[in-house]
GROMACS .gro file of N, CA and C in nm:
model
  483
    1MET      N    1  -2.097   7.440   1.904
    1MET     CA    2  -2.163   7.561   1.946
    1MET      C    3  -2.293   7.523   2.016
    2THR      N    4  -2.316   7.583   2.132
    2THR     CA    5  -2.436   7.557   2.211
    2THR      C    6  -2.527   7.679   2.206
    3LEU      N    7  -2.652   7.658   2.161
    3LEU     CA    8  -2.752   7.764   2.156
    3LEU      C    9  -2.863   7.730   2.254
    4GLU      N   10  -2.905   7.832   2.332
    4GLU     CA   11  -3.017   7.816   2.425
    4GLU      C   12  -3.106   7.938   2.417
    5LEU      N   13  -3.236   7.916   2.427
    5LEU     CA   14  -3.329   8.025   2.448
    5LEU      C   15  -3.360   8.024   2.597
    6VAL      N   16  -3.341   8.138   2.662
    6VAL     CA   17  -3.362   8.149   2.806
    6VAL      C   18  -3.490   8.227   2.831
    7LEU      N   19  -3.590   8.160   2.886
    7LEU     CA   20  -3.716   8.224   2.924
    7LEU      C   21  -3.691   8.304   3.052
    8VAL      N   22  -3.731   8.432   3.050
    8VAL     CA   23  -3.710   8.520   3.165
    8VAL      C   24  -3.844   8.568   3.216
    9THR      N   25  -3.866   8.559   3.347
    9THR     CA   26  -3.990   8.607   3.407
    9THR      C   27  -3.966   8.744   3.471
   10ALA      N   28  -4.074   8.814   3.504
   10ALA     CA   29  -4.064   8.948   3.563
   10ALA      C   30  -3.985   8.948   3.693
   11ASP      N   31  -3.992   8.838   3.769
   11ASP     CA   32  -3.918   8.832   3.896
   11ASP      C   33  -3.774   8.785   3.877
   12GLY      N   34  -3.732   8.767   3.751
   12GLY     CA   35  -3.594   8.730   3.722
   12GLY      C   36  -3.569   8.581   3.711
   13GLU      N   37  -3.672   8.500   3.735
   13GLU     CA   38  -3.655   8.356   3.720
   13GLU      C   39  -3.622   8.324   3.575
   14GLN      N   40  -3.537   8.223   3.553
   14GLN     CA   41  -3.494   8.188   3.418
   14GLN      C   42  -3.501   8.038   3.397
   15ARG      N   43  -3.531   8.001   3.273
   15ARG     CA   44  -3.535   7.860   3.236
   15ARG      C   45  -3.479   7.848   3.095
   16SER      N   46  -3.381   7.760   3.075
   16SER     CA   47  -3.313   7.746   2.947
   16SER      C   48  -3.367   7.629   2.866
   17PHE      N   49  -3.372   7.651   2.733
   17PHE     CA   50  -3.416   7.549   2.639
   17PHE      C   51  -3.312   7.538   2.528
   18PRO      N   52  -3.250   7.421   2.512
   18PRO     CA   53  -3.150   7.406   2.407
   18PRO      C   54  -3.214   7.408   2.268
   19VAL      N   55  -3.142   7.465   2.171
   19VAL     CA   56  -3.189   7.467   2.033
   19VAL      C   57  -3.077   7.410   1.947
   20SER      N   58  -3.085   7.279   1.921
   20SER     CA   59  -2.981   7.212   1.843
   20SER      C   60  -3.026   7.185   1.700
   21ARG      N   61  -3.155   7.210   1.674
   21ARG     CA   62  -3.211   7.188   1.540
   21ARG      C   63  -3.334   7.277   1.526
   22ALA      N   64  -3.397   7.275   1.411
   22ALA     CA   65  -3.516   7.357   1.388
   22ALA      C   66  -3.626   7.320   1.488
   23ARG      N   67  -3.694   7.423   1.541
   23ARG     CA   68  -3.802   7.404   1.638
   23ARG      C   69  -3.918   7.494   1.600
   24ILE      N   70  -4.040   7.444   1.620
   24ILE     CA   71  -4.161   7.524   1.602
   24ILE      C   72  -4.208   7.567   1.740
   25ILE      N   73  -4.235   7.698   1.754
   25ILE     CA   74  -4.285   7.753   1.880
   25ILE      C   75  -4.429   7.796   1.858
   26GLY      N   76  -4.519   7.756   1.947
   26GLY     CA   77  -4.659   7.793   1.937
   26GLY      C   78  -4.738   7.740   2.055
   27ARG      N   79  -4.871   7.754   2.047
   27ARG     CA   80  -4.954   7.709   2.160
   27ARG      C   81  -5.009   7.568   2.141
   28GLU      N   82  -4.995   7.509   2.022
   28GLU     CA   83  -5.044   7.373   1.996
   28GLU      C   84  -4.964   7.270   2.074
   29GLU      N   85  -5.032   7.165   2.113
   29GLU     CA   86  -4.967   7.056   2.189
   29GLU      C   87  -4.850   6.994   2.115
   30ASP      N   88  -4.856   6.988   1.981
   30ASP     CA   89  -4.751   6.920   1.906
   30ASP      C   90  -4.634   7.012   1.866
   31CYS      N   91  -4.633   7.136   1.913
   31CYS     CA   92  -4.519   7.224   1.887
   31CYS      C   93  -4.400   7.178   1.969
   32ASP      N   94  -4.280   7.203   1.917
   32ASP     CA   95  -4.158   7.166   1.990
   32ASP      C   96  -4.144   7.246   2.118
   33MET      N   97  -4.185   7.373   2.112
   33MET     CA   98  -4.180   7.461   2.229
   33MET      C   99  -4.318   7.519   2.244
   34ARG      N  100  -4.386   7.487   2.353
   34ARG     CA  101  -4.527   7.524   2.370
   34ARG      C  102  -4.542   7.641   2.467
   35ILE      N  103  -4.615   7.744   2.421
   35ILE     CA  104  -4.650   7.859   2.505
   35ILE      C  105  -4.803   7.864   2.503
   36PRO      N  106  -4.868   7.804   2.602
   36PRO     CA  107  -5.014   7.783   2.598
   36PRO      C  108  -5.097   7.904   2.640
   37VAL      N  109  -5.090   8.013   2.562
   37VAL     CA  110  -5.170   8.132   2.588
   37VAL      C  111  -5.230   8.182   2.456
   38ALA      N  112  -5.343   8.252   2.466
   38ALA     CA  113  -5.416   8.297   2.348
   38ALA      C  114  -5.337   8.393   2.260
   39GLU      N  115  -5.246   8.472   2.316
   39GLU     CA  116  -5.168   8.568   2.237
   39GLU      C  117  -5.068   8.500   2.144
   40VAL      N  118  -5.046   8.371   2.162
   40VAL     CA  119  -4.952   8.295   2.081
   40VAL      C  120  -5.031   8.212   1.980
   41SER      N  121  -4.993   8.221   1.853
   41SER     CA  122  -5.062   8.144   1.749
   41SER      C  123  -5.033   7.995   1.764
   42ARG      N  124  -5.118   7.915   1.700
   42ARG     CA  125  -5.101   7.769   1.709
   42ARG      C  126  -4.959   7.728   1.671
   43GLU      N  127  -4.913   7.774   1.556
   43GLU     CA  128  -4.773   7.759   1.515
   43GLU      C  129  -4.723   7.900   1.490
   44HIS      N  130  -4.658   7.959   1.587
   44HIS     CA  131  -4.626   8.101   1.587
   44HIS      C  132  -4.500   8.134   1.506
   45CYS      N  133  -4.391   8.064   1.536
   45CYS     CA  134  -4.267   8.090   1.464
   45CYS      C  135  -4.178   7.967   1.465
   46ARG      N  136  -4.075   7.974   1.381
   46ARG     CA  137  -3.978   7.866   1.368
   46ARG      C  138  -3.842   7.924   1.405
   47VAL      N  139  -3.765   7.853   1.487
   47VAL     CA  140  -3.629   7.892   1.518
   47VAL      C  141  -3.536   7.780   1.474
   48GLU      N  142  -3.419   7.820   1.424
   48GLU     CA  143  -3.324   7.720   1.373
   48GLU      C  144  -3.183   7.775   1.383
   49PRO      N  145  -3.089   7.693   1.429
   49PRO     CA  146  -2.950   7.739   1.432
   49PRO      C  147  -2.907   7.779   1.291
   50SER      N  148  -2.830   7.887   1.281
   50SER     CA  149  -2.785   7.936   1.151
   50SER      C  150  -2.639   7.900   1.128
   51ALA      N  151  -2.597   7.912   1.005
   51ALA     CA  152  -2.459   7.883   0.968
   51ALA      C  153  -2.361   7.982   1.031
   52THR      N  154  -2.410   8.100   1.069
   52THR     CA  155  -2.322   8.203   1.125
   52THR      C  156  -2.310   8.193   1.277
   53GLY      N  157  -2.373   8.093   1.338
   53GLY     CA  158  -2.361   8.074   1.482
   53GLY      C  159  -2.471   8.137   1.564
   54GLY      N  160  -2.569   8.196   1.498
   54GLY     CA  161  -2.683   8.255   1.568
   54GLY      C  162  -2.806   8.168   1.553
   55LEU      N  163  -2.921   8.233   1.556
   55LEU     CA  164  -3.048   8.163   1.546
   55LEU      C  165  -3.134   8.236   1.443
   56THR      N  166  -3.181   8.164   1.342
   56THR     CA  167  -3.273   8.221   1.245
   56THR      C  168  -3.413   8.206   1.299
   57VAL      N  169  -3.491   8.316   1.297
   57VAL     CA  170  -3.628   8.318   1.346
   57VAL      C  171  -3.718   8.354   1.228
   58GLU      N  172  -3.821   8.272   1.206
   58GLU     CA  173  -3.918   8.299   1.099
   58GLU      C  174  -4.059   8.298   1.157
   59ASP      N  175  -4.129   8.411   1.143
   59ASP     CA  176  -4.269   8.417   1.184
   59ASP      C  177  -4.349   8.331   1.087
   60LEU      N  178  -4.443   8.252   1.138
   60LEU     CA  179  -4.523   8.162   1.054
   60LEU      C  180  -4.663   8.217   1.030
   61GLY      N  181  -4.673   8.348   1.011
   61GLY     CA  182  -4.803   8.412   0.987
   61GLY      C  183  -4.883   8.430   1.114
   62SER      N  184  -4.814   8.451   1.225
   62SER     CA  185  -4.882   8.467   1.354
   62SER      C  186  -4.971   8.590   1.356
   63SER      N  187  -5.073   8.588   1.440
   63SER     CA  188  -5.166   8.700   1.454
   63SER      C  189  -5.104   8.819   1.526
   64ASN      N  190  -5.021   8.793   1.627
   64ASN     CA  191  -4.968   8.901   1.710
   64ASN      C  192  -4.822   8.934   1.684
   65GLY      N  193  -4.760   8.866   1.590
   65GLY     CA  194  -4.624   8.899   1.552
   65GLY      C  195  -4.516   8.836   1.638
   66THR      N  196  -4.396   8.836   1.580
   66THR     CA  197  -4.275   8.786   1.645
   66THR      C  198  -4.179   8.904   1.650
   67TYR      N  199  -4.119   8.927   1.766
   67TYR     CA  200  -4.036   9.045   1.787
   67TYR      C  201  -3.895   9.008   1.829
   68ILE      N  202  -3.797   9.074   1.772
   68ILE     CA  203  -3.659   9.060   1.815
   68ILE      C  204  -3.610   9.199   1.854
   69ASN      N  205  -3.565   9.212   1.978
   69ASN     CA  206  -3.518   9.341   2.031
   69ASN      C  207  -3.620   9.452   2.008
   70GLY      N  208  -3.749   9.418   2.024
   70GLY     CA  209  -3.855   9.517   2.013
   70GLY      C  210  -3.898   9.550   1.872
   71MET      N  211  -3.848   9.478   1.773
   71MET     CA  212  -3.881   9.504   1.634
   71MET      C  213  -3.961   9.387   1.577
   72LEU      N  214  -4.071   9.418   1.511
   72LEU     CA  215  -4.153   9.316   1.447
   72LEU      C  216  -4.075   9.260   1.329
   73VAL      N  217  -4.065   9.127   1.320
   73VAL     CA  218  -3.989   9.065   1.212
   73VAL      C  219  -4.071   8.955   1.145
   74GLU      N  220  -4.045   8.935   1.017
   74GLU     CA  221  -4.099   8.820   0.946
   74GLU      C  222  -3.995   8.709   0.945
   75GLU      N  223  -3.870   8.747   0.923
   75GLU     CA  224  -3.758   8.655   0.932
   75GLU      C  225  -3.635   8.737   0.968
   76ALA      N  226  -3.557   8.687   1.063
   76ALA     CA  227  -3.439   8.761   1.107
   76ALA      C  228  -3.342   8.667   1.174
   77GLU      N  229  -3.221   8.715   1.191
   77GLU     CA  230  -3.115   8.641   1.257
   77GLU      C  231  -3.094   8.699   1.396
   78MET      N  232  -3.090   8.613   1.496
   78MET     CA  233  -3.058   8.654   1.633
   78MET      C  234  -2.912   8.621   1.661
   79THR      N  235  -2.848   8.707   1.740
   79THR     CA  236  -2.714   8.679   1.788
   79THR      C  237  -2.718   8.677   1.941
   80SER      N  238  -2.610   8.638   2.001
   80SER     CA  239  -2.603   8.625   2.147
   80SER      C  240  -2.653   8.750   2.217
   81GLY      N  241  -2.745   8.731   2.314
   81GLY     CA  242  -2.799   8.841   2.392
   81GLY      C  243  -2.923   8.905   2.334
   82ASP      N  244  -2.960   8.871   2.209
   82ASP     CA  245  -3.081   8.927   2.150
   82ASP      C  246  -3.204   8.875   2.224
   83VAL      N  247  -3.311   8.956   2.221
   83VAL     CA  248  -3.434   8.926   2.294
   83VAL      C  249  -3.545   8.890   2.195
   84LEU      N  250  -3.608   8.775   2.215
   84LEU     CA  251  -3.720   8.727   2.134
   84LEU      C  252  -3.847   8.737   2.216
   85LYS      N  253  -3.950   8.803   2.160
   85LYS     CA  254  -4.079   8.816   2.229
   85LYS      C  255  -4.185   8.746   2.146
   86ILE      N  256  -4.255   8.652   2.210
   86ILE     CA  257  -4.363   8.576   2.149
   86ILE      C  258  -4.479   8.580   2.248
   87GLY      N  259  -4.585   8.655   2.215
   87GLY     CA  260  -4.693   8.674   2.312
   87GLY      C  261  -4.636   8.736   2.438
   88PRO      N  262  -4.669   8.681   2.556
   88PRO     CA  263  -4.615   8.737   2.680
   88PRO      C  264  -4.476   8.684   2.714
   89ALA      N  265  -4.426   8.588   2.636
   89ALA     CA  266  -4.297   8.525   2.668
   89ALA      C  267  -4.181   8.607   2.614
   90ILE      N  268  -4.081   8.626   2.699
   90ILE     CA  269  -3.957   8.694   2.663
   90ILE      C  270  -3.845   8.593   2.678
   91LEU      N  271  -3.768   8.576   2.568
   91LEU     CA  272  -3.658   8.481   2.569
   91LEU      C  273  -3.531   8.551   2.522
   92VAL      N  274  -3.418   8.512   2.578
   92VAL     CA  275  -3.289   8.568   2.541
   92VAL      C  276  -3.207   8.457   2.480
   93LEU      N  277  -3.138   8.487   2.368
   93LEU     CA  278  -3.051   8.388   2.307
   93LEU      C  279  -2.917   8.386   2.378
   94ARG      N  280  -2.879   8.267   2.423
   94ARG     CA  281  -2.749   8.245   2.486
   94ARG      C  282  -2.668   8.154   2.392
   95VAL      N  283  -2.549   8.200   2.355
   95VAL     CA  284  -2.461   8.125   2.265
   95VAL      C  285  -2.334   8.090   2.341
   96ASP      N  286  -2.305   7.961   2.351
   96ASP     CA  287  -2.187   7.913   2.424
   96ASP      C  288  -2.175   7.978   2.563
   97GLY      N  289  -2.288   7.987   2.633
   97GLY     CA  290  -2.290   8.037   2.769
   97GLY      C  291  -2.292   8.189   2.783
   98GLU      N  292  -2.295   8.261   2.672
   98GLU     CA  293  -2.297   8.408   2.675
   98GLU      C  294  -2.431   8.460   2.624
   99PRO      N  295  -2.493   8.555   2.686
   99PRO     CA  296  -2.449   8.623   2.807
   99PRO      C  297  -2.467   8.534   2.930
  100VAL      N  298  -2.376   8.549   3.024
  100VAL     CA  299  -2.381   8.470   3.148
  100VAL      C  300  -2.497   8.520   3.233
  101GLY      N  301  -2.498   8.649   3.261
  101GLY     CA  302  -2.604   8.708   3.343
  101GLY      C  303  -2.707   8.778   3.255
  102ILE      N  304  -2.834   8.763   3.289
  102ILE     CA  305  -2.941   8.827   3.214
  102ILE      C  306  -3.019   8.914   3.312
  103ASP      N  307  -3.019   9.045   3.287
  103ASP     CA  308  -3.087   9.142   3.372
  103ASP      C  309  -3.232   9.157   3.325
  104ALA      N  310  -3.329   9.122   3.410
  104ALA     CA  311  -3.471   9.124   3.371
  104ALA      C  312  -3.516   9.262   3.326
  105GLN      N  313  -3.474   9.368   3.394
  105GLN     CA  314  -3.517   9.503   3.357
  105GLN      C  315  -3.462   9.543   3.221
  106GLU      N  316  -3.338   9.509   3.195
  106GLU     CA  317  -3.278   9.540   3.065
  106GLU      C  318  -3.350   9.463   2.954
  107VAL      N  319  -3.387   9.338   2.984
  107VAL     CA  320  -3.459   9.256   2.888
  107VAL      C  321  -3.597   9.317   2.859
  108ILE      N  322  -3.664   9.370   2.962
  108ILE     CA  323  -3.793   9.436   2.943
  108ILE      C  324  -3.779   9.551   2.845
  109GLU      N  325  -3.679   9.636   2.866
  109GLU     CA  326  -3.659   9.751   2.779
  109GLU      C  327  -3.629   9.710   2.636
  110ARG      N  328  -3.540   9.614   2.617
  110ARG     CA  329  -3.503   9.574   2.480
  110ARG      C  330  -3.611   9.492   2.413
  111GLY      N  331  -3.692   9.421   2.490
  111GLY     CA  332  -3.795   9.336   2.431
  111GLY      C  333  -3.928   9.406   2.406
  112THR      N  334  -3.945   9.525   2.464
  112THR     CA  335  -4.072   9.596   2.451
  112THR      C  336  -4.087   9.653   2.310
  113PRO      N  337  -4.195   9.616   2.243
  113PRO     CA  338  -4.219   9.666   2.106
  113PRO      C  339  -4.233   9.818   2.101
  114LYS      N  340  -4.198   9.873   1.985
  114LYS     CA  341  -4.197  10.018   1.966
  114LYS      C  342  -4.324  10.073   1.901
  115THR      N  343  -4.404   9.988   1.835
  115THR     CA  344  -4.529  10.030   1.770
  115THR      C  345  -4.636   9.927   1.801
  116PRO      N  346  -4.763   9.955   1.775
  116PRO     CA  347  -4.870   9.859   1.803
  116PRO      C  348  -4.850   9.726   1.731
  117SER      N  349  -4.896   9.619   1.796
  117SER     CA  350  -4.886   9.487   1.735
  117SER      C  351  -4.981   9.476   1.618
  118PRO      N  352  -4.957   9.381   1.527
  118PRO     CA  353  -5.040   9.369   1.408
  118PRO      C  354  -5.181   9.319   1.433
  119ALA      N  355  -5.208   9.255   1.547
  119ALA     CA  356  -5.342   9.202   1.573
  119ALA      C  357  -5.442   9.317   1.578
  120GLY      N  358  -5.547   9.304   1.505
  120GLY     CA  359  -5.651   9.405   1.505
  120GLY      C  360  -5.625   9.518   1.407
  121GLN      N  361  -5.508   9.524   1.347
  121GLN     CA  362  -5.480   9.626   1.248
  121GLN      C  363  -5.519   9.576   1.111
  122GLY      N  364  -5.537   9.666   1.018
  122GLY     CA  365  -5.576   9.629   0.883
  122GLY      C  366  -5.472   9.546   0.812
  123GLN      N  367  -5.344   9.579   0.831
  123GLN     CA  368  -5.240   9.510   0.757
  123GLN      C  369  -5.110   9.514   0.835
  124GLN      N  370  -5.038   9.404   0.834
  124GLN     CA  371  -4.909   9.397   0.901
  124GLN      C  372  -4.804   9.463   0.811
  125PRO      N  373  -4.712   9.543   0.868
  125PRO     CA  374  -4.608   9.605   0.787
  125PRO      C  375  -4.525   9.500   0.715
  126GLN      N  376  -4.492   9.525   0.589
  126GLN     CA  377  -4.411   9.434   0.508
  126GLN      C  378  -4.265   9.442   0.550
  127ALA      N  379  -4.203   9.328   0.575
  127ALA     CA  380  -4.061   9.319   0.611
  127ALA      C  381  -4.021   9.429   0.708
  128SER      N  382  -4.114   9.465   0.792
  128SER     CA  383  -4.092   9.576   0.883
  128SER      C  384  -4.028   9.528   1.010
  129LYS      N  385  -3.967   9.616   1.082
  129LYS     CA  386  -3.913   9.585   1.212
  129LYS      C  387  -3.975   9.679   1.312
  130GLN      N  388  -4.108   9.684   1.316
  130GLN     CA  389  -4.181   9.769   1.409
  130GLN      C  390  -4.259   9.682   1.503
  131VAL      N  391  -4.304   9.736   1.614
  131VAL     CA  392  -4.352   9.650   1.720
  131VAL      C  393  -4.473   9.697   1.798
  132GLY      N  394  -4.526   9.609   1.888
  132GLY     CA  395  -4.640   9.636   1.975
  132GLY      C  396  -4.605   9.635   2.122
  133GLN      N  397  -4.704   9.637   2.210
  133GLN     CA  398  -4.682   9.647   2.355
  133GLN      C  399  -4.621   9.519   2.409
  134GLY      N  400  -4.513   9.527   2.485
  134GLY     CA  401  -4.446   9.409   2.536
  134GLY      C  402  -4.437   9.404   2.686
  135SER      N  403  -4.415   9.285   2.740
  135SER     CA  404  -4.395   9.270   2.883
  135SER      C  405  -4.332   9.136   2.911
  136LEU      N  406  -4.272   9.126   3.026
  136LEU     CA  407  -4.224   8.996   3.070
  136LEU      C  408  -4.341   8.918   3.126
  137ILE      N  409  -4.323   8.791   3.141
  137ILE     CA  410  -4.424   8.709   3.205
  137ILE      C  411  -4.434   8.754   3.350
  138ASP      N  412  -4.554   8.779   3.398
  138ASP     CA  413  -4.571   8.824   3.536
  138ASP      C  414  -4.648   8.720   3.616
  139GLU      N  415  -4.686   8.756   3.738
  139GLU     CA  416  -4.753   8.660   3.826
  139GLU      C  417  -4.882   8.607   3.766
  140GLU      N  418  -4.952   8.688   3.683
  140GLU     CA  419  -5.076   8.641   3.620
  140GLU      C  420  -5.048   8.526   3.524
  141ASP      N  421  -4.926   8.517   3.475
  141ASP     CA  422  -4.890   8.414   3.379
  141ASP      C  423  -4.809   8.302   3.444
  142GLU      N  424  -4.816   8.286   3.577
  142GLU     CA  425  -4.730   8.190   3.643
  142GLU      C  426  -4.752   8.048   3.592
  143ASP      N  427  -4.874   8.012   3.551
  143ASP     CA  428  -4.897   7.879   3.494
  143ASP      C  429  -4.822   7.863   3.363
  144LEU      N  430  -4.808   7.970   3.288
  144LEU     CA  431  -4.735   7.965   3.162
  144LEU      C  432  -4.594   7.917   3.185
  145PHE      N  433  -4.529   7.967   3.289
  145PHE     CA  434  -4.390   7.929   3.314
  145PHE      C  435  -4.378   7.781   3.340
  146SER      N  436  -4.472   7.723   3.412
  146SER     CA  437  -4.464   7.580   3.440
  146SER      C  438  -4.507   7.497   3.319
  147ASP      N  439  -4.597   7.550   3.234
  147ASP     CA  440  -4.642   7.476   3.117
  147ASP      C  441  -4.552   7.494   2.996
  148PHE      N  442  -4.475   7.601   2.994
  148PHE     CA  443  -4.387   7.634   2.883
  148PHE      C  444  -4.284   7.524   2.871
  149ASP      N  445  -4.274   7.460   2.757
  149ASP     CA  446  -4.185   7.345   2.748
  149ASP      C  447  -4.138   7.320   2.607
  150PHE      N  448  -4.014   7.272   2.598
  150PHE     CA  449  -3.959   7.220   2.474
  150PHE      C  450  -3.976   7.070   2.477
  151GLU      N  451  -4.021   7.012   2.369
  151GLU     CA  452  -4.020   6.867   2.358
  151GLU      C  453  -3.874   6.828   2.345
  152ASP      N  454  -3.821   6.754   2.438
  152ASP     CA  455  -3.681   6.715   2.432
  152ASP      C  456  -3.672   6.577   2.368
  153ASP      N  457  -3.700   6.576   2.237
  153ASP     CA  458  -3.709   6.449   2.166
  153ASP      C  459  -3.599   6.433   2.062
  154ASP      N  460  -3.481   6.490   2.090
  154ASP     CA  461  -3.370   6.473   1.996
  154ASP      C  462  -3.335   6.326   1.990
  155ASP      N  463  -3.359   6.265   1.874
  155ASP     CA  464  -3.316   6.128   1.858
  155ASP      C  465  -3.200   6.125   1.760
  156ASP      N  466  -3.133   6.012   1.756
  156ASP     CA  467  -3.012   6.001   1.676
  156ASP      C  468  -3.034   6.027   1.528
  157ASP      N  469  -3.156   5.997   1.476
  157ASP     CA  470  -3.178   6.016   1.334
  157ASP      C  471  -3.225   6.158   1.299
  158ALA      N  472  -3.247   6.243   1.401
  158ALA     CA  473  -3.286   6.381   1.374
  158ALA      C  474  -3.164   6.460   1.331
  159PRO      N  475  -3.179   6.549   1.232
  159PRO     CA  476  -3.064   6.625   1.186
  159PRO      C  477  -3.014   6.719   1.295
  160LYS      N  478  -2.886   6.721   1.315
  160LYS     CA  479  -2.822   6.811   1.413
  160LYS      C  480  -2.765   6.928   1.337
  161LEU      N  481  -2.797   7.047   1.381
  161LEU     CA  482  -2.745   7.166   1.311
  161LEU      C  483  -2.643   7.238   1.395
   0.00000   0.00000   0.00000
């Protein structure tokens, strides 16, 4: 089974990142997948292939939350075509090449949070699936797209999931 997170920009540009084992996503240099913007916590969330063929996503206590299909999550399972929002980054899960085509406008609608983000609020909702303001990466974030990267350091002794 092949799992990829596909980064989608407002102009429809896409970039795929394979997920064959657990990965940490955040803005720190040593994260497996780096999103170097202030809205992303140092270690924002963890993604890992699941036994059911999807991707398990766990928020690591981020300030601005982790969203799946516009819902704020602490831990959740993604399936093919689900939308993951981390700061300004919008990613779509592709499983074994599906979905083939990713429509940027549809991704905007599904990835846009439904309620305010937890940053600046008194308390984050418990095990809630509520959300804040979302957007695709736009021209203001063009450096993000070039800096956004997965460390491709799969070595033979790393566990394959």
